[in-house]
Amino acid sequence: MLQLVPPSATYQDSFLAAVREAQATGSGLADTLGWDLAGITANFEQLLAHLRRYEPGNVLPEGFVHSEYRWLVDGQEYLGRVSIRYSLNRRLRESGGHIGYEIRPSARRRGYGTLILRLALERARELDLGPVLVTCDVDNFGSRGVIEANGGVLEGEFSVPEFHDKPIRRYWIGR
Ligand SMILES: CC(C)(COP(=O)(O)OP(=O)(O)OC[C@H]1O[C@@H](n2cnc3c(N)ncnc32)[C@H](O)[C@@H]1OP(=O)(O)O)[C@@H](O)C(=O)NCCC(=O)NCCS
């Protein structure tokens, strides 16, 4: 069954295989590419705690907002991940948005990007986040497709050199 779940050791092997894939292809969100695979394999619980560090109940570093990670899984298989931020600070309003996602390289172009954003938007409604901002690089055609398939309404294209090195598109959903 395809569903969004909190990060969990149930999916450890599949998740680690996905990180390996991302690192081998150089394609994924920046943080994963820098991860020390041997280290996280040896201490997966520590990684899970790290992924939960911005959830409500934790003390946030100055300027941070509450957020949660969810993983898209099919049975035992990890397919991708999404970060849902509960509010916007200046950086997120300018460039990052409420929701960021990635699909593991071997599972792309099969509709999972569109699905992960759809499920994240359902979660955003549950959390009562109000209108949701989703952004992508102007040249990220996969992500543009994902956002537009989910009803994203383009606010415009922007250069935000303070926060991001490439021009971005900002879309709103539910505004
Ligand atoms: C962007 C990303 C999430 C798309 O995931 P995906 O599972 O391939 O997306 P989908 O299969 O749902 O495709 C959505 C639409 O975009 C199109 N698309 C997907 N990848 C594409 C690409 N590389 N180039 C052009 N179009 C693309 C699909 O054809 C589809 O359009 P269609 O329904 O008209 O056919 C995935 O490529 C990824 O994880 N990239 C790296 C991380 C990233 O960029 N995250 C987004 C940050 S804003």
mmCIF file of C-alpha atoms and ligand atoms in Angstrom:
data_model
loop_
_atom_site.group_PDB
_atom_site.id
_atom_site.type_symbol
_atom_site.label_atom_id
_atom_site.label_comp_id
_atom_site.label_asym_id
_atom_site.label_seq_id
_atom_site.Cartn_x
_atom_site.Cartn_y
_atom_site.Cartn_z
ATOM 1 C CA MET A 1 0.000 0.000 0.000
ATOM 2 C CA LEU A 2 1.264 3.449 -0.980
ATOM 3 C CA GLN A 3 1.231 5.838 1.968
ATOM 4 C CA LEU A 4 3.066 8.618 3.780
ATOM 5 C CA VAL A 5 4.572 7.438 7.052
ATOM 6 C CA PRO A 6 6.831 8.948 9.701
ATOM 7 C CA PRO A 7 10.499 7.964 9.168
ATOM 8 C CA SER A 8 10.987 4.569 10.772
ATOM 9 C CA ALA A 9 13.511 1.731 11.064
ATOM 10 C CA THR A 10 10.981 -0.507 9.284
ATOM 11 C CA TYR A 11 12.235 0.945 6.010
ATOM 12 C CA GLN A 12 15.931 1.120 6.929
ATOM 13 C CA ASP A 13 17.353 -1.148 4.192
ATOM 14 C CA SER A 14 15.290 0.400 1.444
ATOM 15 C CA PHE A 15 15.996 3.940 2.651
ATOM 16 C CA LEU A 16 19.753 3.301 2.762
ATOM 17 C CA ALA A 17 19.622 1.823 -0.742
ATOM 18 C CA ALA A 18 17.876 5.016 -1.889
ATOM 19 C CA VAL A 19 20.570 7.222 -0.322
ATOM 20 C CA ARG A 20 23.197 5.094 -2.090
ATOM 21 C CA GLU A 21 21.316 5.596 -5.367
ATOM 22 C CA ALA A 22 21.143 9.356 -4.860
ATOM 23 C CA GLN A 23 24.844 9.560 -4.065
ATOM 24 C CA ALA A 24 25.818 7.342 -7.030
ATOM 25 C CA THR A 25 23.795 9.452 -9.468
ATOM 26 C CA GLY A 26 24.480 12.787 -7.746
ATOM 27 C CA SER A 27 20.762 13.470 -7.949
ATOM 28 C CA GLY A 28 18.802 14.330 -4.855
ATOM 29 C CA LEU A 29 18.274 17.043 -2.306
ATOM 30 C CA ALA A 30 21.581 18.460 -1.127
ATOM 31 C CA ASP A 31 21.585 17.100 2.421
ATOM 32 C CA THR A 32 21.313 13.424 1.407
ATOM 33 C CA LEU A 33 24.228 13.735 -0.985
ATOM 34 C CA GLY A 34 26.519 14.725 1.871
ATOM 35 C CA TRP A 35 25.426 11.993 4.285
ATOM 36 C CA ASP A 36 28.002 9.588 5.719
ATOM 37 C CA LEU A 37 26.404 6.261 4.759
ATOM 38 C CA ALA A 38 28.578 4.091 6.996
ATOM 39 C CA GLY A 39 27.767 6.364 9.947
ATOM 40 C CA ILE A 40 23.996 6.345 9.439
ATOM 41 C CA THR A 41 23.965 2.595 8.789
ATOM 42 C CA ALA A 42 25.727 2.049 12.114
ATOM 43 C CA ASN A 43 23.333 4.294 13.992
ATOM 44 C CA PHE A 44 20.011 4.532 12.235
ATOM 45 C CA GLU A 45 18.115 5.540 15.387
ATOM 46 C CA GLN A 46 20.306 8.623 15.607
ATOM 47 C CA LEU A 47 19.389 9.536 12.031
ATOM 48 C CA LEU A 48 15.687 9.101 12.858
ATOM 49 C CA ALA A 49 16.053 11.407 15.863
ATOM 50 C CA HIS A 50 17.874 13.896 13.625
ATOM 51 C CA LEU A 51 14.973 13.807 11.144
ATOM 52 C CA ARG A 52 12.531 14.499 13.992
ATOM 53 C CA ARG A 53 14.487 17.434 15.410
ATOM 54 C CA TYR A 54 12.131 20.171 14.185
ATOM 55 C CA GLU A 55 8.909 18.448 15.209
ATOM 56 C CA PRO A 56 6.689 20.078 17.846
ATOM 57 C CA GLY A 57 7.982 19.359 21.337
ATOM 58 C CA ASN A 58 11.602 20.078 20.367
ATOM 59 C CA VAL A 59 13.362 23.340 21.108
ATOM 60 C CA LEU A 60 14.071 25.018 17.773
ATOM 61 C CA PRO A 61 17.277 26.828 16.863
ATOM 62 C CA GLU A 62 16.790 30.595 16.466
ATOM 63 C CA GLY A 63 14.865 31.427 13.293
ATOM 64 C CA PHE A 64 13.677 27.858 12.611
ATOM 65 C CA VAL A 65 10.049 26.749 12.243
ATOM 66 C CA HIS A 66 8.409 23.470 13.198
ATOM 67 C CA SER A 67 8.373 20.866 10.446
ATOM 68 C CA GLU A 68 8.091 17.140 9.888
ATOM 69 C CA TYR A 69 9.474 14.587 7.456
ATOM 70 C CA ARG A 70 7.240 11.941 5.949
ATOM 71 C CA TRP A 71 8.347 9.047 3.756
ATOM 72 C CA LEU A 72 6.408 7.734 0.776
ATOM 73 C CA VAL A 73 6.480 3.948 1.002
ATOM 74 C CA ASP A 74 4.891 1.059 -0.855
ATOM 75 C CA GLY A 75 4.746 -1.867 1.545
ATOM 76 C CA GLN A 76 8.312 -2.156 2.849
ATOM 77 C CA GLU A 77 9.792 -0.132 0.011
ATOM 78 C CA TYR A 78 10.965 3.446 0.493
ATOM 79 C CA LEU A 79 10.149 5.637 -2.542
ATOM 80 C CA GLY A 80 10.754 9.213 -1.478
ATOM 81 C CA ARG A 81 10.497 11.821 1.222
ATOM 82 C CA VAL A 82 8.799 15.098 1.884
ATOM 83 C CA SER A 83 9.383 17.858 4.392
ATOM 84 C CA ILE A 84 6.308 19.762 5.563
ATOM 85 C CA ARG A 85 7.027 23.085 7.271
ATOM 86 C CA TYR A 86 4.282 24.338 9.554
ATOM 87 C CA SER A 87 4.948 28.021 8.881
ATOM 88 C CA LEU A 88 7.194 30.271 6.818
ATOM 89 C CA ASN A 89 10.193 32.273 7.983
ATOM 90 C CA ARG A 90 11.747 34.815 5.621
ATOM 91 C CA ARG A 91 13.941 32.244 3.836
ATOM 92 C CA LEU A 92 11.029 29.845 3.316
ATOM 93 C CA ARG A 93 8.696 32.669 2.174
ATOM 94 C CA GLU A 94 11.317 33.836 -0.316
ATOM 95 C CA SER A 95 12.612 30.531 -1.607
ATOM 96 C CA GLY A 96 11.959 27.247 0.232
ATOM 97 C CA GLY A 97 8.179 27.137 0.633
ATOM 98 C CA HIS A 98 6.077 24.927 2.911
ATOM 99 C CA ILE A 99 6.766 21.607 1.202
ATOM 100 C CA GLY A 100 9.935 20.071 -0.286
ATOM 101 C CA TYR A 101 10.169 16.556 -1.711
ATOM 102 C CA GLU A 102 12.300 14.085 -3.573
ATOM 103 C CA ILE A 103 11.674 10.722 -5.211
ATOM 104 C CA ARG A 104 14.513 8.189 -5.250
ATOM 105 C CA PRO A 105 16.214 8.126 -8.661
ATOM 106 C CA SER A 106 15.060 4.588 -9.605
ATOM 107 C CA ALA A 107 11.400 5.453 -8.934
ATOM 108 C CA ARG A 108 11.118 8.688 -10.918
ATOM 109 C CA ARG A 109 8.820 9.353 -13.892
ATOM 110 C CA ARG A 110 6.150 7.000 -12.562
ATOM 111 C CA GLY A 111 3.852 9.541 -10.942
ATOM 112 C CA TYR A 112 5.242 9.260 -7.407
ATOM 113 C CA GLY A 113 6.363 12.916 -7.352
ATOM 114 C CA THR A 114 2.797 13.982 -8.104
ATOM 115 C CA LEU A 115 1.505 11.531 -5.475
ATOM 116 C CA ILE A 116 3.901 12.599 -2.700
ATOM 117 C CA LEU A 117 2.876 16.238 -3.097
ATOM 118 C CA ARG A 118 -0.826 15.278 -3.182
ATOM 119 C CA LEU A 119 -0.473 13.323 0.067
ATOM 120 C CA ALA A 120 1.599 16.109 1.641
ATOM 121 C CA LEU A 121 -1.135 18.605 0.753
ATOM 122 C CA GLU A 122 -3.672 16.356 2.505
ATOM 123 C CA ARG A 123 -1.409 16.368 5.549
ATOM 124 C CA ALA A 124 -1.082 20.178 5.297
ATOM 125 C CA ARG A 125 -4.883 20.425 5.374
ATOM 126 C CA GLU A 126 -5.009 18.161 8.439
ATOM 127 C CA LEU A 127 -2.486 20.481 10.084
ATOM 128 C CA ASP A 128 -4.574 23.491 9.017
ATOM 129 C CA LEU A 129 -1.612 25.237 7.417
ATOM 130 C CA GLY A 130 -3.779 27.401 5.142
ATOM 131 C CA PRO A 131 -2.516 28.345 1.656
ATOM 132 C CA VAL A 132 0.613 26.346 0.823
ATOM 133 C CA LEU A 133 3.673 27.747 -0.947
ATOM 134 C CA VAL A 134 5.668 25.321 -3.108
ATOM 135 C CA THR A 135 8.749 26.435 -5.028
ATOM 136 C CA CYS A 136 11.146 24.939 -7.545
ATOM 137 C CA ASP A 137 14.038 25.976 -9.721
ATOM 138 C CA VAL A 138 12.825 27.493 -12.992
ATOM 139 C CA ASP A 139 14.679 24.723 -14.866
ATOM 140 C CA ASN A 140 13.343 21.845 -12.707
ATOM 141 C CA PHE A 141 10.739 20.622 -15.182
ATOM 142 C CA GLY A 142 9.936 17.486 -13.178
ATOM 143 C CA SER A 143 9.048 19.545 -10.122
ATOM 144 C CA ARG A 144 7.117 22.075 -12.195
ATOM 145 C CA GLY A 145 5.059 19.159 -13.540
ATOM 146 C CA VAL A 146 4.470 17.853 -10.013
ATOM 147 C CA ILE A 147 3.310 21.236 -8.688
ATOM 148 C CA GLU A 148 1.133 22.067 -11.679
ATOM 149 C CA ALA A 149 -0.513 18.621 -11.554
ATOM 150 C CA ASN A 150 -1.477 19.485 -7.957
ATOM 151 C CA GLY A 151 -3.142 22.758 -8.898
ATOM 152 C CA GLY A 152 -0.239 25.096 -8.117
ATOM 153 C CA VAL A 153 -0.956 28.677 -9.185
ATOM 154 C CA LEU A 154 2.161 30.525 -10.303
ATOM 155 C CA GLU A 155 2.997 33.658 -8.306
ATOM 156 C CA GLY A 156 5.973 34.341 -10.591
ATOM 157 C CA GLU A 157 9.650 33.727 -11.236
ATOM 158 C CA PHE A 158 12.127 35.285 -8.826
ATOM 159 C CA SER A 159 15.837 35.680 -8.208
ATOM 160 C CA VAL A 160 16.646 35.388 -4.514
ATOM 161 C CA PRO A 161 20.463 35.376 -4.406
ATOM 162 C CA GLU A 162 20.466 35.795 -0.625
ATOM 163 C CA PHE A 163 18.942 32.315 -0.259
ATOM 164 C CA HIS A 164 19.315 30.388 -3.497
ATOM 165 C CA ASP A 165 21.752 30.375 -6.401
ATOM 166 C CA LYS A 166 19.213 29.815 -9.206
ATOM 167 C CA PRO A 167 16.005 31.571 -10.269
ATOM 168 C CA ILE A 168 12.920 29.955 -8.799
ATOM 169 C CA ARG A 169 9.186 29.699 -9.430
ATOM 170 C CA ARG A 170 6.773 30.245 -6.562
ATOM 171 C CA TYR A 171 3.411 28.494 -6.683
ATOM 172 C CA TRP A 172 0.480 28.682 -4.245
ATOM 173 C CA ILE A 173 -2.050 25.954 -3.610
ATOM 174 C CA GLY A 174 -5.333 26.716 -1.834
ATOM 175 C CA ARG A 175 -4.962 30.488 -1.796
HETATM 176 C C1 LIG B 1 11.146 16.447 -9.175
HETATM 177 C C2 LIG B 1 10.819 14.994 -8.823
HETATM 178 C C3 LIG B 1 10.271 14.931 -7.396
HETATM 179 C C4 LIG B 1 9.747 14.478 -9.810
HETATM 180 O O1 LIG B 1 9.348 13.178 -9.373
HETATM 181 P P1 LIG B 1 8.687 12.138 -10.365
HETATM 182 O O2 LIG B 1 8.234 10.982 -9.558
HETATM 183 O O3 LIG B 1 9.608 11.855 -11.502
HETATM 184 O O4 LIG B 1 7.446 12.987 -10.907
HETATM 185 P P2 LIG B 1 6.183 12.456 -11.704
HETATM 186 O O5 LIG B 1 6.476 11.094 -12.264
HETATM 187 O O6 LIG B 1 4.990 12.616 -10.836
HETATM 188 O O7 LIG B 1 6.140 13.477 -12.892
HETATM 189 C C5 LIG B 1 5.386 14.686 -12.822
HETATM 190 C C6 LIG B 1 5.354 15.343 -14.182
HETATM 191 O O8 LIG B 1 6.617 15.914 -14.479
HETATM 192 C C7 LIG B 1 7.161 15.333 -15.665
HETATM 193 N N1 LIG B 1 8.552 15.100 -15.406
HETATM 194 C C8 LIG B 1 9.085 14.353 -14.418
HETATM 195 N N2 LIG B 1 10.420 14.401 -14.470
HETATM 196 C C9 LIG B 1 10.714 15.196 -15.519
HETATM 197 C C10 LIG B 1 11.926 15.633 -16.097
HETATM 198 N N3 LIG B 1 13.116 15.247 -15.601
HETATM 199 N N4 LIG B 1 11.866 16.453 -17.174
HETATM 200 C C11 LIG B 1 10.667 16.836 -17.691
HETATM 201 N N5 LIG B 1 9.495 16.466 -17.168
HETATM 202 C C12 LIG B 1 9.524 15.655 -16.125
HETATM 203 C C13 LIG B 1 6.420 14.034 -15.845
HETATM 204 O O9 LIG B 1 6.399 13.667 -17.200
HETATM 205 C C14 LIG B 1 5.071 14.357 -15.311
HETATM 206 O O10 LIG B 1 4.327 15.081 -16.252
HETATM 207 P P3 LIG B 1 3.111 14.390 -17.016
HETATM 208 O O11 LIG B 1 2.160 13.963 -15.913
HETATM 209 O O12 LIG B 1 2.602 15.483 -17.874
HETATM 210 O O13 LIG B 1 3.717 13.237 -17.728
HETATM 211 C C15 LIG B 1 12.083 14.087 -8.949
HETATM 212 O O14 LIG B 1 12.639 14.253 -10.243
HETATM 213 C C16 LIG B 1 13.151 14.376 -7.909
HETATM 214 O O15 LIG B 1 13.118 13.836 -6.813
HETATM 215 N N6 LIG B 1 14.141 15.243 -8.255
HETATM 216 C C17 LIG B 1 15.234 15.583 -7.337
HETATM 217 C C18 LIG B 1 14.794 16.405 -6.150
HETATM 218 C C19 LIG B 1 13.969 17.601 -6.548
HETATM 219 O O16 LIG B 1 14.227 18.252 -7.552
HETATM 220 N N7 LIG B 1 12.946 17.875 -5.731
HETATM 221 C C20 LIG B 1 12.053 18.990 -5.935
HETATM 222 C C21 LIG B 1 12.633 20.214 -5.339
HETATM 223 S S1 LIG B 1 11.582 21.604 -5.724
#
